[in-house]
Amino acid sequence: MEKAEIIAIAVVAVIAAAELFCLFICSKLRNKSYPLCAVLPVTAQDNELRQRLEYIASIIEDGSAFIGAVLLIDIDGSQEQLQLCRDFCTHYHVMELIKIADIEKHLKN
């Protein structure tokens, strides 16, 4: 590798490390966290929906402050999948099942 490429890679790595430090460490020191909204599409072709929901539920149960809301978007889910999503939404109040037509209205809130 050229000397300029090595220097460029080192500079990018330092900048990325500084951004991660500021985002996670500095916000924790100030007792601030910036929760994310996770979006999970519900489609009939998704054979692993239960595993995906259980994984997100485990993150929520572990007390992660990074997931503030989970939107389950009904694109063309089967009745069984939608019932599974409703069950998870009942148990985990940060989860919400919405129709694809309601995305814009919901995100404005």
mmCIF file of C-alpha atoms in Angstrom:
data_model
loop_
_atom_site.group_PDB
_atom_site.id
_atom_site.type_symbol
_atom_site.label_atom_id
_atom_site.label_comp_id
_atom_site.label_asym_id
_atom_site.label_seq_id
_atom_site.Cartn_x
_atom_site.Cartn_y
_atom_site.Cartn_z
ATOM 1 C CA MET A 1 0.000 0.000 0.000
ATOM 2 C CA GLU A 2 1.036 3.544 -0.609
ATOM 3 C CA LYS A 3 1.940 5.766 2.315
ATOM 4 C CA ALA A 4 -0.969 8.114 1.491
ATOM 5 C CA GLU A 5 -3.463 5.233 1.597
ATOM 6 C CA ILE A 6 -2.219 4.109 4.997
ATOM 7 C CA ILE A 7 -2.490 7.648 6.358
ATOM 8 C CA ALA A 8 -6.026 8.008 4.932
ATOM 9 C CA ILE A 9 -7.124 4.718 6.495
ATOM 10 C CA ALA A 10 -5.645 5.734 9.850
ATOM 11 C CA VAL A 11 -7.394 9.120 9.757
ATOM 12 C CA VAL A 12 -10.764 7.519 8.910
ATOM 13 C CA ALA A 13 -10.309 4.980 11.716
ATOM 14 C CA VAL A 14 -9.547 7.725 14.248
ATOM 15 C CA ILE A 15 -12.572 9.758 13.140
ATOM 16 C CA ALA A 16 -14.853 6.707 13.374
ATOM 17 C CA ALA A 17 -13.531 5.900 16.853
ATOM 18 C CA ALA A 18 -14.116 9.489 17.980
ATOM 19 C CA GLU A 19 -17.690 9.418 16.653
ATOM 20 C CA LEU A 20 -18.440 6.156 18.439
ATOM 21 C CA PHE A 21 -16.910 7.491 21.634
ATOM 22 C CA CYS A 22 -19.017 10.642 21.494
ATOM 23 C CA LEU A 23 -22.203 8.828 20.546
ATOM 24 C CA PHE A 24 -22.107 6.101 23.178
ATOM 25 C CA ILE A 25 -19.678 7.036 25.940
ATOM 26 C CA CYS A 26 -20.327 10.776 26.131
ATOM 27 C CA SER A 27 -24.094 10.303 26.045
ATOM 28 C CA LYS A 28 -23.869 7.738 28.868
ATOM 29 C CA LEU A 29 -21.774 10.118 30.964
ATOM 30 C CA ARG A 30 -24.453 12.782 30.567
ATOM 31 C CA ASN A 31 -27.168 10.185 31.298
ATOM 32 C CA LYS A 32 -28.606 10.689 27.869
ATOM 33 C CA SER A 33 -29.427 7.991 25.416
ATOM 34 C CA TYR A 34 -30.795 8.293 21.961
ATOM 35 C CA PRO A 35 -33.233 5.442 21.380
ATOM 36 C CA LEU A 36 -33.733 4.010 17.946
ATOM 37 C CA CYS A 37 -36.858 2.892 16.179
ATOM 38 C CA ALA A 38 -36.453 -0.629 14.813
ATOM 39 C CA VAL A 39 -38.584 -1.533 11.802
ATOM 40 C CA LEU A 40 -39.460 -5.123 10.960
ATOM 41 C CA PRO A 41 -41.478 -5.894 7.817
ATOM 42 C CA VAL A 42 -44.016 -8.690 8.167
ATOM 43 C CA THR A 43 -44.300 -10.631 4.902
ATOM 44 C CA ALA A 44 -45.767 -14.001 4.089
ATOM 45 C CA GLN A 45 -42.383 -15.176 2.770
ATOM 46 C CA ASP A 46 -40.652 -14.601 6.125
ATOM 47 C CA ASN A 47 -40.235 -18.047 7.666
ATOM 48 C CA GLU A 48 -38.104 -16.700 10.528
ATOM 49 C CA LEU A 49 -40.455 -14.044 11.890
ATOM 50 C CA ARG A 50 -40.782 -15.747 15.281
ATOM 51 C CA GLN A 51 -36.997 -15.892 15.694
ATOM 52 C CA ARG A 52 -36.656 -12.225 14.706
ATOM 53 C CA LEU A 53 -39.329 -11.177 17.198
ATOM 54 C CA GLU A 54 -37.780 -13.288 19.946
ATOM 55 C CA TYR A 55 -34.378 -11.733 19.276
ATOM 56 C CA ILE A 56 -35.796 -8.204 19.484
ATOM 57 C CA ALA A 57 -37.706 -9.197 22.625
ATOM 58 C CA SER A 58 -34.490 -10.479 24.226
ATOM 59 C CA ILE A 59 -32.812 -7.137 23.516
ATOM 60 C CA ILE A 60 -35.760 -5.316 25.093
ATOM 61 C CA GLU A 61 -35.772 -7.620 28.130
ATOM 62 C CA ASP A 62 -32.039 -7.105 28.640
ATOM 63 C CA GLY A 63 -32.863 -3.466 29.278
ATOM 64 C CA SER A 64 -31.331 -1.980 26.166
ATOM 65 C CA ALA A 65 -32.019 1.732 26.066
ATOM 66 C CA PHE A 66 -31.137 1.889 22.386
ATOM 67 C CA ILE A 67 -34.444 0.471 21.142
ATOM 68 C CA GLY A 68 -37.164 2.978 21.930
ATOM 69 C CA ALA A 69 -39.812 1.581 19.600
ATOM 70 C CA VAL A 70 -40.332 -1.367 17.290
ATOM 71 C CA LEU A 71 -42.612 -0.976 14.298
ATOM 72 C CA LEU A 72 -43.924 -4.210 12.844
ATOM 73 C CA ILE A 73 -45.103 -3.247 9.359
ATOM 74 C CA ASP A 74 -47.756 -5.497 7.854
ATOM 75 C CA ILE A 75 -46.860 -5.728 4.173
ATOM 76 C CA ASP A 76 -48.567 -9.008 3.321
ATOM 77 C CA GLY A 77 -48.333 -11.098 6.468
ATOM 78 C CA SER A 78 -50.410 -14.221 6.976
ATOM 79 C CA GLN A 79 -53.077 -14.352 9.672
ATOM 80 C CA GLU A 80 -50.807 -16.527 11.839
ATOM 81 C CA GLN A 81 -47.949 -14.056 11.510
ATOM 82 C CA LEU A 82 -50.187 -11.098 12.317
ATOM 83 C CA GLN A 83 -51.542 -12.886 15.387
ATOM 84 C CA LEU A 84 -47.979 -13.620 16.497
ATOM 85 C CA CYS A 85 -47.151 -9.925 16.088
ATOM 86 C CA ARG A 86 -50.249 -8.913 18.061
ATOM 87 C CA ASP A 87 -49.199 -11.257 20.872
ATOM 88 C CA PHE A 88 -45.738 -9.703 20.989
ATOM 89 C CA CYS A 89 -47.234 -6.200 20.876
ATOM 90 C CA THR A 90 -49.442 -7.053 23.849
ATOM 91 C CA HIS A 91 -46.492 -8.319 25.849
ATOM 92 C CA TYR A 92 -43.960 -5.654 24.790
ATOM 93 C CA HIS A 93 -45.481 -2.203 24.765
ATOM 94 C CA VAL A 94 -42.653 -0.705 22.694
ATOM 95 C CA MET A 95 -43.798 -2.865 19.756
ATOM 96 C CA GLU A 96 -46.574 -1.724 17.475
ATOM 97 C CA LEU A 97 -48.155 -3.440 14.471
ATOM 98 C CA ILE A 98 -49.133 -1.046 11.693
ATOM 99 C CA LYS A 99 -50.285 -1.377 8.113
ATOM 100 C CA ILE A 100 -47.993 -0.238 5.336
ATOM 101 C CA ALA A 101 -50.483 2.482 4.357
ATOM 102 C CA ASP A 102 -50.204 4.037 7.842
ATOM 103 C CA ILE A 103 -46.405 4.462 7.903
ATOM 104 C CA GLU A 104 -46.339 8.144 7.001
ATOM 105 C CA LYS A 105 -49.073 9.038 9.471
ATOM 106 C CA HIS A 106 -47.409 7.044 12.252
ATOM 107 C CA LEU A 107 -43.928 8.459 11.686
ATOM 108 C CA LYS A 108 -45.253 12.017 11.920
ATOM 109 C CA ASN A 109 -46.258 11.268 15.505
#
